[in-house]
mmCIF file of C-alpha atoms in Angstrom:
data_model
loop_
_atom_site.group_PDB
_atom_site.id
_atom_site.type_symbol
_atom_site.label_atom_id
_atom_site.label_comp_id
_atom_site.label_asym_id
_atom_site.label_seq_id
_atom_site.Cartn_x
_atom_site.Cartn_y
_atom_site.Cartn_z
ATOM 1 C CA MET A 1 229.019 149.592 82.544
ATOM 2 C CA THR A 2 225.918 151.694 81.199
ATOM 3 C CA ASP A 3 226.802 150.951 77.897
ATOM 4 C CA ILE A 4 226.483 147.407 78.338
ATOM 5 C CA THR A 5 223.386 147.771 80.010
ATOM 6 C CA SER A 6 222.032 149.807 77.404
ATOM 7 C CA GLU A 7 223.290 147.317 74.499
ATOM 8 C CA ILE A 8 221.898 144.230 76.471
ATOM 9 C CA GLU A 9 218.305 146.174 76.862
ATOM 10 C CA ALA A 10 218.086 147.501 73.184
ATOM 11 C CA PRO A 11 217.121 143.953 71.868
ATOM 12 C CA ALA A 12 214.820 143.076 74.668
ATOM 13 C CA ARG A 13 213.089 146.091 73.907
ATOM 14 C CA GLN A 14 213.061 145.130 70.176
ATOM 15 C CA ALA A 15 211.595 141.756 70.765
ATOM 16 C CA ALA A 16 209.054 143.310 72.883
ATOM 17 C CA ALA A 17 208.238 145.832 70.563
ATOM 18 C CA GLU A 18 207.437 143.125 67.741
ATOM 19 C CA THR A 19 205.579 141.020 70.128
ATOM 20 C CA GLN A 20 202.956 143.097 70.744
ATOM 21 C CA PRO A 21 201.518 143.665 67.573
ATOM 22 C CA GLU A 22 201.424 140.303 67.286
ATOM 23 C CA SER A 23 199.208 139.805 70.281
ATOM 24 C CA ALA A 24 197.108 142.267 69.598
ATOM 25 C CA ARG A 25 196.596 140.903 66.372
ATOM 26 C CA ARG A 26 195.653 137.608 68.183
ATOM 27 C CA GLY A 27 193.035 139.355 70.634
ATOM 28 C CA GLY A 28 191.324 140.923 67.729
ATOM 29 C CA LYS A 29 190.702 137.663 65.461
ATOM 30 C CA GLY A 30 189.614 136.083 68.976
ATOM 31 C CA GLY A 31 186.738 138.488 69.512
ATOM 32 C CA TRP A 32 185.772 138.208 65.540
ATOM 33 C CA LEU A 33 185.215 134.109 66.674
ATOM 34 C CA THR A 34 183.334 134.524 69.714
ATOM 35 C CA ILE A 35 180.782 137.511 67.847
ATOM 36 C CA LEU A 36 180.478 135.003 64.933
ATOM 37 C CA LEU A 37 179.953 132.031 67.510
ATOM 38 C CA LEU A 38 177.395 133.917 69.482
ATOM 39 C CA ALA A 39 175.416 134.858 65.868
ATOM 40 C CA VAL A 40 175.581 131.705 65.107
ATOM 41 C CA LEU A 41 174.050 130.471 68.289
ATOM 42 C CA VAL A 42 171.496 133.181 67.943
ATOM 43 C CA ILE A 43 170.503 132.050 64.442
ATOM 44 C CA ALA A 44 170.251 128.687 65.991
ATOM 45 C CA ALA A 45 167.815 129.647 68.321
ATOM 46 C CA LEU A 46 165.804 131.565 66.268
ATOM 47 C CA LEU A 47 165.480 128.527 63.889
ATOM 48 C CA SER A 48 164.805 126.528 66.744
ATOM 49 C CA ALA A 49 162.040 129.049 67.980
ATOM 50 C CA LEU A 50 160.767 129.307 64.426
ATOM 51 C CA TRP A 51 160.490 125.433 64.217
ATOM 52 C CA TYR A 52 158.977 124.821 67.681
ATOM 53 C CA GLN A 53 156.155 127.443 66.438
ATOM 54 C CA ARG A 54 155.641 126.005 63.197
ATOM 55 C CA GLN A 55 154.943 122.967 64.875
ATOM 56 C CA GLU A 56 152.546 124.563 67.467
ATOM 57 C CA PHE A 57 150.834 125.873 64.270
ATOM 58 C CA GLN A 58 150.209 123.004 63.016
ATOM 59 C CA GLN A 59 149.260 121.085 66.266
ATOM 60 C CA GLY A 60 146.697 123.869 66.754
ATOM 61 C CA GLY A 61 145.837 123.712 63.260
ATOM 62 C CA ARG A 62 145.190 120.028 63.192
ATOM 63 C CA GLU A 63 143.085 120.557 66.582
ATOM 64 C CA LEU A 64 141.350 123.081 65.131
ATOM 65 C CA ALA A 65 140.295 120.772 61.966
ATOM 66 C CA GLY A 66 139.300 117.969 64.014
ATOM 67 C CA ARG A 67 136.951 120.569 66.130
ATOM 68 C CA LEU A 68 135.904 121.919 63.277
ATOM 69 C CA SER A 69 135.221 118.116 61.627
ATOM 70 C CA THR A 70 133.436 117.431 65.027
ATOM 71 C CA VAL A 71 131.222 120.786 64.535
ATOM 72 C CA GLU A 72 130.299 119.713 60.984
ATOM 73 C CA THR A 73 129.081 116.098 62.306
ATOM 74 C CA GLN A 74 126.958 117.988 64.849
ATOM 75 C CA LEU A 75 125.615 120.248 62.446
ATOM 76 C CA GLN A 76 124.685 117.327 60.042
ATOM 77 C CA GLN A 77 123.160 115.294 63.057
ATOM 78 C CA THR A 78 121.044 118.665 64.221
ATOM 79 C CA GLN A 79 120.057 118.977 60.474
ATOM 80 C CA ARG A 80 118.804 115.568 60.525
ATOM 81 C CA GLN A 81 117.144 115.928 63.936
ATOM 82 C CA ALA A 82 115.655 119.040 62.187
ATOM 83 C CA ASP A 83 114.468 117.141 59.247
ATOM 84 C CA GLU A 84 113.034 114.646 61.446
ATOM 85 C CA ALA A 85 111.105 116.849 63.397
ATOM 86 C CA ARG A 86 109.517 118.751 60.419
ATOM 87 C CA ASP A 87 108.269 115.767 59.281
ATOM 88 C CA ILE A 88 107.041 114.595 62.773
ATOM 89 C CA ALA A 89 105.256 118.108 62.565
ATOM 90 C CA GLN A 90 104.074 117.717 59.415
ATOM 91 C CA GLY A 91 102.317 114.398 60.117
ATOM 92 C CA GLN A 92 100.853 115.757 63.460
ATOM 93 C CA GLN A 93 99.766 118.406 61.357
ATOM 94 C CA ALA A 94 97.973 115.939 59.023
ATOM 95 C CA LYS A 95 96.227 114.212 61.812
ATOM 96 C CA VAL A 96 95.204 117.453 63.311
ATOM 97 C CA GLN A 97 93.420 118.388 60.326
ATOM 98 C CA ALA A 98 91.877 115.049 59.894
ATOM 99 C CA LEU A 99 90.582 115.043 63.713
ATOM 100 C CA GLU A 100 89.648 118.470 62.734
ATOM 101 C CA GLU A 101 87.537 117.250 60.046
ATOM 102 C CA LYS A 102 86.444 114.239 62.229
ATOM 103 C CA LEU A 103 85.143 116.656 64.892
ATOM 104 C CA THR A 104 83.210 119.022 62.433
ATOM 105 C CA ASP A 105 81.616 115.903 60.830
ATOM 106 C CA LEU A 106 80.777 114.972 64.381
ATOM 107 C CA SER A 107 79.646 118.251 65.390
ATOM 108 C CA SER A 108 77.247 118.159 62.531
ATOM 109 C CA ARG A 109 75.930 114.521 63.552
ATOM 110 C CA TYR A 110 75.518 115.820 66.788
ATOM 111 C CA GLN A 111 73.803 118.942 65.730
ATOM 112 C CA VAL A 112 71.336 116.387 63.759
ATOM 113 C CA LEU A 113 70.792 113.701 66.539
ATOM 114 C CA GLU A 114 69.888 116.833 69.200
ATOM 115 C CA GLN A 115 67.543 117.982 66.556
ATOM 116 C CA ALA A 116 66.028 114.625 66.636
ATOM 117 C CA TRP A 117 65.749 114.102 70.045
ATOM 118 C CA GLN A 118 64.134 117.656 70.349
ATOM 119 C CA ASN A 119 61.629 116.392 68.063
ATOM 120 C CA LEU A 120 61.069 113.204 69.685
ATOM 121 C CA THR A 121 61.148 115.018 73.150
ATOM 122 C CA ASP A 122 58.239 117.970 71.844
ATOM 123 C CA GLU A 123 56.162 114.849 70.062
ATOM 124 C CA GLY A 124 56.904 111.831 72.240
ATOM 125 C CA GLY A 125 57.892 113.229 75.729
ATOM 126 C CA ASP A 126 55.385 112.003 77.538
ATOM 127 C CA VAL A 127 55.175 108.448 76.087
ATOM 128 C CA VAL A 128 59.267 108.017 77.200
ATOM 129 C CA LEU A 129 58.710 109.651 80.551
ATOM 130 C CA SER A 130 56.013 107.332 81.302
ATOM 131 C CA ASN A 131 57.860 104.223 80.081
ATOM 132 C CA ASP A 132 60.711 105.272 82.362
ATOM 133 C CA LEU A 133 58.480 105.820 85.297
ATOM 134 C CA ASP A 134 56.746 102.421 84.554
ATOM 135 C CA ARG A 135 60.131 100.943 84.504
ATOM 136 C CA ILE A 136 61.303 102.486 87.588
ATOM 137 C CA LEU A 137 58.037 102.079 89.813
ATOM 138 C CA THR A 138 57.622 98.275 88.886
ATOM 139 C CA LEU A 139 61.142 97.553 90.150
ATOM 140 C CA ALA A 140 60.242 99.390 93.405
ATOM 141 C CA SER A 141 56.878 97.260 93.837
ATOM 142 C CA GLN A 142 59.277 94.089 92.886
ATOM 143 C CA GLN A 143 61.743 95.055 95.650
ATOM 144 C CA LEU A 144 59.034 95.349 98.147
ATOM 145 C CA ARG A 145 56.635 92.329 97.239
ATOM 146 C CA LEU A 146 59.414 89.999 96.615
ATOM 147 C CA ALA A 147 62.221 90.749 98.818
ATOM 148 C CA GLY A 148 60.814 92.949 101.064
ATOM 149 C CA GLN A 149 63.914 95.533 100.463
ATOM 150 C CA VAL A 150 62.569 99.140 101.897
ATOM 151 C CA GLY A 151 65.712 100.645 101.096
ATOM 152 C CA ASN A 152 66.145 99.665 97.550
ATOM 153 C CA ALA A 153 62.325 101.006 97.072
ATOM 154 C CA ILE A 154 62.903 104.173 98.509
ATOM 155 C CA VAL A 155 66.084 104.682 96.241
ATOM 156 C CA ALA A 156 63.843 103.743 93.131
ATOM 157 C CA LEU A 157 61.400 106.197 94.485
ATOM 158 C CA GLU A 158 63.795 109.065 94.656
ATOM 159 C CA THR A 159 64.607 108.538 91.361
ATOM 160 C CA ALA A 160 61.398 108.926 89.755
ATOM 161 C CA GLN A 161 61.177 111.492 92.253
ATOM 162 C CA ALA A 162 63.881 113.103 90.485
ATOM 163 C CA ARG A 163 62.817 112.253 87.058
ATOM 164 C CA LEU A 164 59.799 113.993 87.002
ATOM 165 C CA ALA A 165 60.982 117.112 88.852
ATOM 166 C CA SER A 166 63.740 117.432 85.935
ATOM 167 C CA ALA A 167 60.867 116.625 83.463
ATOM 168 C CA ASP A 168 58.686 119.313 84.717
ATOM 169 C CA ARG A 169 55.462 117.622 82.858
ATOM 170 C CA PRO A 170 51.918 119.518 83.908
ATOM 171 C CA GLY A 171 50.302 115.890 82.717
ATOM 172 C CA PHE A 172 52.384 114.170 85.810
ATOM 173 C CA ALA A 173 51.791 116.573 88.458
ATOM 174 C CA MET A 174 49.340 114.032 90.039
ATOM 175 C CA VAL A 175 52.312 110.990 89.781
ATOM 176 C CA LEU A 176 54.840 113.096 91.562
ATOM 177 C CA GLN A 177 52.184 113.890 94.336
ATOM 178 C CA ALA A 178 51.338 110.219 94.684
ATOM 179 C CA VAL A 179 55.060 109.340 94.493
ATOM 180 C CA ASN A 180 56.082 111.919 96.998
ATOM 181 C CA GLY A 181 53.208 110.282 99.261
ATOM 182 C CA ASP A 182 54.711 106.776 98.902
ATOM 183 C CA LEU A 183 58.133 107.779 99.579
ATOM 184 C CA GLU A 184 57.296 109.511 102.852
ATOM 185 C CA ARG A 185 55.155 106.338 103.981
ATOM 186 C CA LEU A 186 58.199 104.025 103.262
ATOM 187 C CA ARG A 187 60.632 106.328 105.105
ATOM 188 C CA MET A 188 58.419 106.221 107.913
ATOM 189 C CA THR A 189 58.438 102.005 107.697
ATOM 190 C CA PRO A 190 60.211 100.721 110.964
ATOM 191 C CA GLN A 191 63.495 98.975 109.714
ATOM 192 C CA VAL A 192 64.748 95.528 110.929
ATOM 193 C CA ASP A 193 68.432 95.187 111.746
ATOM 194 C CA ILE A 194 68.800 91.760 109.888
ATOM 195 C CA PRO A 195 72.349 91.825 110.328
ATOM 196 C CA ALA A 196 72.453 92.363 114.296
ATOM 197 C CA LEU A 197 69.961 89.706 114.849
ATOM 198 C CA SER A 198 72.095 87.367 112.694
ATOM 199 C CA ARG A 199 75.247 88.055 114.588
ATOM 200 C CA ARG A 200 73.225 87.535 117.877
ATOM 201 C CA VAL A 201 72.339 84.133 116.849
ATOM 202 C CA ASP A 202 75.983 83.167 115.390
ATOM 203 C CA ALA A 203 77.187 84.194 118.952
ATOM 204 C CA LEU A 204 74.496 81.881 120.675
ATOM 205 C CA VAL A 205 75.555 79.263 118.178
ATOM 206 C CA ARG A 206 78.935 79.413 119.396
ATOM 207 C CA GLN A 207 78.098 79.692 122.780
ATOM 208 C CA ILE A 208 76.043 76.395 122.923
ATOM 209 C CA ASP A 209 78.967 74.120 123.522
ATOM 210 C CA THR A 210 80.274 75.957 126.641
ATOM 211 C CA LEU A 211 76.486 75.932 128.466
ATOM 212 C CA PRO A 212 76.770 73.340 131.619
ATOM 213 C CA LEU A 213 73.783 70.309 131.473
ATOM 214 C CA LEU A 214 72.088 69.555 134.124
ATOM 215 C CA ALA A 215 73.322 65.721 133.958
ATOM 216 C CA PRO A 216 76.101 65.032 135.900
ATOM 217 C CA GLY A 217 79.601 63.719 134.269
ATOM 218 C CA VAL A 218 78.931 65.107 131.110
ATOM 219 C CA ASN A 219 80.346 68.592 131.621
ATOM 220 C CA ALA A 220 83.894 67.171 132.197
ATOM 221 C CA VAL A 221 85.256 67.989 128.529
ATOM 222 C CA ILE A 222 83.474 71.325 128.315
ATOM 223 C CA ASP A 223 85.234 72.143 131.970
ATOM 224 C CA ALA A 224 88.605 71.020 130.631
ATOM 225 C CA SER A 225 88.173 72.741 127.053
ATOM 226 C CA PRO A 226 90.430 76.045 127.174
ATOM 227 C CA ALA A 227 87.350 77.642 125.023
ATOM 228 C CA ALA A 228 84.643 77.242 127.752
ATOM 229 C CA GLN A 229 83.741 80.118 129.683
ATOM 230 C CA PRO A 230 83.907 80.274 133.305
ATOM 231 C CA VAL A 231 80.876 79.381 135.050
ATOM 232 C CA ALA A 232 79.699 81.372 138.159
ATOM 233 C CA VAL A 233 79.081 79.436 141.354
ATOM 234 C CA ALA A 234 77.323 80.913 144.332
ATOM 235 C CA ASP A 235 79.221 81.180 147.575
ATOM 236 C CA ASP A 236 77.406 78.765 149.731
ATOM 237 C CA THR A 237 79.785 78.648 152.713
ATOM 238 C CA VAL A 238 78.058 79.686 156.073
ATOM 239 C CA ALA A 239 79.854 82.262 157.831
ATOM 240 C CA LEU A 240 81.336 81.403 161.168
ATOM 241 C CA PRO A 241 80.524 83.271 164.024
ATOM 242 C CA ALA A 242 83.487 85.750 165.137
ATOM 243 C CA ALA A 243 85.385 84.940 168.023
ATOM 244 C CA PRO A 244 84.660 87.412 170.619
ATOM 245 C CA VAL A 245 87.927 89.532 171.251
ATOM 246 C CA ALA A 246 89.165 89.391 174.906
ATOM 247 C CA ASP A 247 90.739 91.970 176.783
ATOM 248 C CA PRO A 248 94.675 92.130 176.164
ATOM 249 C CA ASP A 249 94.875 92.767 179.562
ATOM 250 C CA ALA A 250 93.508 90.015 181.277
ATOM 251 C CA SER A 251 95.705 87.126 182.342
ATOM 252 C CA TRP A 252 96.190 84.252 179.789
ATOM 253 C CA TRP A 253 93.627 81.867 181.312
ATOM 254 C CA VAL A 254 90.733 84.057 181.112
ATOM 255 C CA ARG A 255 91.385 84.890 177.211
ATOM 256 C CA TRP A 256 92.186 80.548 176.982
ATOM 257 C CA ARG A 257 88.689 80.077 178.815
ATOM 258 C CA ALA A 258 86.957 82.712 176.515
ATOM 259 C CA GLU A 259 88.282 80.933 173.247
ATOM 260 C CA MET A 260 87.102 77.505 174.711
ATOM 261 C CA GLU A 261 83.670 78.925 175.002
ATOM 262 C CA THR A 262 83.487 79.636 171.245
ATOM 263 C CA TRP A 263 84.546 76.304 169.804
ATOM 264 C CA PRO A 264 81.187 74.735 170.367
ATOM 265 C CA GLY A 265 79.342 77.221 168.105
ATOM 266 C CA ARG A 266 81.891 77.459 165.373
ATOM 267 C CA LEU A 267 81.898 73.670 165.338
ATOM 268 C CA GLY A 268 78.513 73.479 164.803
ATOM 269 C CA HIS A 269 78.528 76.405 161.993
ATOM 270 C CA ALA A 270 81.053 74.583 160.157
ATOM 271 C CA ILE A 271 79.257 71.003 160.340
ATOM 272 C CA ALA A 272 76.178 72.987 158.932
ATOM 273 C CA GLY A 273 78.146 74.595 156.269
ATOM 274 C CA GLU A 274 79.614 70.931 154.938
ATOM 275 C CA PHE A 275 76.508 69.768 154.846
ATOM 276 C CA SER A 276 74.508 72.161 152.854
ATOM 277 C CA ASN A 277 77.394 71.942 150.417
ATOM 278 C CA LEU A 278 76.680 68.031 150.161
ATOM 279 C CA VAL A 279 73.287 68.595 149.669
ATOM 280 C CA LYS A 280 71.453 70.360 146.741
ATOM 281 C CA VAL A 281 67.990 71.278 146.537
ATOM 282 C CA GLN A 282 66.821 72.355 142.603
ATOM 283 C CA ARG A 283 63.460 71.664 140.635
ATOM 284 C CA ILE A 284 63.925 69.679 137.722
ATOM 285 C CA ASP A 285 61.343 69.519 135.383
ATOM 286 C CA ALA A 286 62.017 66.744 132.773
ATOM 287 C CA PRO A 287 63.797 64.091 135.338
ATOM 288 C CA ASP A 288 65.334 62.362 131.913
ATOM 289 C CA ALA A 289 67.745 65.796 131.923
ATOM 290 C CA LEU A 290 70.018 63.803 134.959
ATOM 291 C CA LEU A 291 69.965 60.562 132.817
ATOM 292 C CA LEU A 292 71.892 62.081 129.641
ATOM 293 C CA SER A 293 74.906 60.327 128.384
ATOM 294 C CA PRO A 294 77.650 62.022 127.190
ATOM 295 C CA ASP A 295 76.801 61.148 123.610
ATOM 296 C CA GLN A 296 73.128 61.990 124.033
ATOM 297 C CA ALA A 297 74.814 65.316 125.661
ATOM 298 C CA SER A 298 76.588 65.956 122.264
ATOM 299 C CA GLN A 299 73.561 64.927 120.096
ATOM 300 C CA LEU A 300 71.736 67.414 122.123
ATOM 301 C CA ARG A 301 73.885 70.484 121.893
ATOM 302 C CA SER A 302 74.448 69.555 118.157
ATOM 303 C CA ASN A 303 70.602 69.625 117.500
ATOM 304 C CA LEU A 304 70.474 72.928 119.146
ATOM 305 C CA ARG A 305 72.926 74.258 116.920
ATOM 306 C CA GLN A 306 71.191 73.209 113.978
ATOM 307 C CA ARG A 307 67.866 74.705 115.506
ATOM 308 C CA LEU A 308 69.496 78.306 115.604
ATOM 309 C CA LEU A 309 70.918 77.718 112.063
ATOM 310 C CA THR A 310 67.614 76.853 111.082
ATOM 311 C CA ALA A 311 66.202 79.923 112.566
ATOM 312 C CA GLN A 312 69.035 82.311 110.859
ATOM 313 C CA VAL A 313 68.368 81.025 107.795
ATOM 314 C CA ALA A 314 64.467 81.699 108.337
ATOM 315 C CA LEU A 315 65.378 85.219 109.611
ATOM 316 C CA LEU A 316 67.334 85.871 106.126
ATOM 317 C CA ALA A 317 64.189 84.476 104.358
ATOM 318 C CA ARG A 318 61.766 86.834 106.452
ATOM 319 C CA GLN A 319 59.776 83.765 107.496
ATOM 320 C CA PRO A 320 58.710 84.974 111.338
ATOM 321 C CA ASP A 321 56.888 81.698 111.733
ATOM 322 C CA VAL A 322 60.000 79.241 111.289
ATOM 323 C CA TRP A 323 62.023 81.991 113.201
ATOM 324 C CA LYS A 324 59.742 81.921 116.459
ATOM 325 C CA SER A 325 58.835 78.272 116.290
ATOM 326 C CA GLU A 326 62.869 77.297 116.229
ATOM 327 C CA LEU A 327 63.373 79.922 119.110
ATOM 328 C CA ASP A 328 61.385 78.539 121.295
ATOM 329 C CA ILE A 329 62.311 74.845 121.029
ATOM 330 C CA VAL A 330 65.758 76.218 121.736
ATOM 331 C CA ALA A 331 64.549 77.964 124.657
ATOM 332 C CA ARG A 332 62.611 75.153 125.970
ATOM 333 C CA ALA A 333 65.836 72.959 125.617
ATOM 334 C CA LEU A 334 67.865 75.407 127.792
ATOM 335 C CA SER A 335 65.179 75.389 130.422
ATOM 336 C CA GLN A 336 64.760 71.477 130.551
ATOM 337 C CA TYR A 337 68.346 70.101 129.966
ATOM 338 C CA PHE A 338 70.883 72.954 131.204
ATOM 339 C CA ASP A 339 71.657 74.281 134.498
ATOM 340 C CA MET A 340 69.333 77.827 134.920
ATOM 341 C CA GLN A 341 71.142 78.813 138.067
ATOM 342 C CA ASN A 342 74.335 78.996 135.889
ATOM 343 C CA VAL A 343 74.886 82.695 134.976
ATOM 344 C CA ASP A 344 75.885 81.818 131.167
ATOM 345 C CA VAL A 345 72.944 79.779 130.890
ATOM 346 C CA ALA A 346 70.256 82.361 132.095
ATOM 347 C CA ARG A 347 72.078 84.692 129.917
ATOM 348 C CA ALA A 348 71.634 82.483 126.605
ATOM 349 C CA PHE A 349 68.098 81.786 128.057
ATOM 350 C CA ALA A 350 67.334 85.601 128.031
ATOM 351 C CA GLN A 351 68.724 85.947 124.355
ATOM 352 C CA VAL A 352 66.684 83.389 123.177
ATOM 353 C CA GLU A 353 63.757 84.797 124.454
ATOM 354 C CA ALA A 354 64.243 87.976 123.225
ATOM 355 C CA LEU A 355 65.378 86.985 119.743
ATOM 356 C CA ALA A 356 61.761 85.001 119.695
ATOM 357 C CA GLN A 357 59.941 88.381 120.724
ATOM 358 C CA ALA A 358 61.945 90.486 117.913
ATOM 359 C CA PRO A 359 60.030 91.291 114.831
ATOM 360 C CA ILE A 360 61.729 90.252 111.500
ATOM 361 C CA LYS A 361 58.987 91.655 109.043
ATOM 362 C CA ALA A 362 57.643 94.708 109.472
ATOM 363 C CA ASP A 363 54.610 95.891 107.832
ATOM 364 C CA ILE A 364 55.855 97.148 104.326
ATOM 365 C CA PRO A 365 53.326 99.461 102.539
ATOM 366 C CA ASP A 366 52.938 99.106 98.753
ATOM 367 C CA ILE A 367 53.370 102.054 96.040
ATOM 368 C CA GLY A 368 50.023 101.321 94.797
ATOM 369 C CA ASN A 369 49.232 104.887 94.757
ATOM 370 C CA SER A 370 52.120 105.725 92.333
ATOM 371 C CA LEU A 371 51.030 103.073 90.004
ATOM 372 C CA HIS A 372 47.387 104.007 89.579
ATOM 373 C CA ALA A 373 48.581 107.685 89.112
ATOM 374 C CA LEU A 374 51.202 106.638 86.508
ATOM 375 C CA GLU A 375 48.219 104.883 84.689
ATOM 376 C CA ALA A 376 45.510 107.707 84.919
ATOM 377 C CA ALA A 377 48.241 109.837 83.321
ATOM 378 C CA ARG A 378 48.938 107.437 80.668
ATOM 379 C CA ALA A 379 45.006 107.003 79.930
ATOM 380 C CA LYS A 380 44.867 110.757 80.011
ATOM 381 C CA ALA A 381 47.650 111.279 77.670
ATOM 382 C CA ALA A 382 46.187 108.654 74.964
ATOM 383 C CA LEU A 383 42.747 110.580 74.984
ATOM 384 C CA PRO A 384 43.984 113.215 72.770
ATOM 385 C CA ALA A 385 45.757 111.458 70.358
ATOM 386 C CA GLU A 386 43.070 108.789 69.579
ATOM 387 C CA SER A 387 40.975 112.022 69.004
ATOM 388 C CA GLY A 388 43.251 112.969 67.016
ATOM 389 C CA ALA A 389 43.463 109.839 64.926
ATOM 390 C CA GLN A 390 39.952 109.782 64.227
ATOM 391 C CA GLU A 391 40.018 112.866 63.010
#
């Protein structure tokens, strides 16, 4: 039994011994293949990484080349701009040199003119000063005599005063003294406020159409006009006597009898008040003032406006006679044809009277002293020149 089993296991052991080297050989070949495959993969990965790195280097090189090209272009533009700036600077430098040359030329000319002016001042300064003063004083005299402008004459004399003070010529000391005296007298001359008077006349012109006339029926249009000024009306109503106060504790028939006793007196006062309103007593110097028609009233107002405008023109022309005569005519018309008991009419009449008395032309002094002093200074300066010419 044991022998049979041994015989049976002997081939099996032999077969197992034969198969073990084959599996070992097969396992060795598989390891080498794996290593080879891994080596190939590593080499492929390295090659891929090298290729990718090369592509990155090429891309960076292209970008660097582009940036270098841009920088080169900018450098070229900067170079061109620098060249242009250098050309401009050279041109400006040339202009500055030309201006410096012109300035030098002008400085030399100015020195020549200054020397000539100094010579002229030293030799003919008195003549130039006298001519300037003659022109200024003549202008001031014309402003006083022709236009009556004291303010303009004062300005002219102040100019002459400053000219004499800056010149400081001993030969014109008397002229300066005369100018100071005339200037002081002009400053003390009363000034007439022409614009204020003209505004008052304008106000009267606008007010003429709103003043009520004495003639009945011609003021209806004025009363209905929205621009009409309100007319003050005196309250002529007669005050009724106060009723006696009855005792509140008295009986009703006592209070009624007291009330009845006051009725006759109150009735009489009421009737007297009504009659006083119906009858109005007023003195009228011109009877035809009550007979004016609406057309005549309109013509009267137009004539008064024209008179006021004529007075305004006389005011601007400094004609006191025309000014006063026109305003007197307006005042007479207001007193004859308009209701003087009206507040507005009375106020307008007072305005016209005040304007008629207002002076529009003050006594303006002349500047003869300054002119005579200038002529004397000229004659005194001409004597040495004539004696030198004769020698």
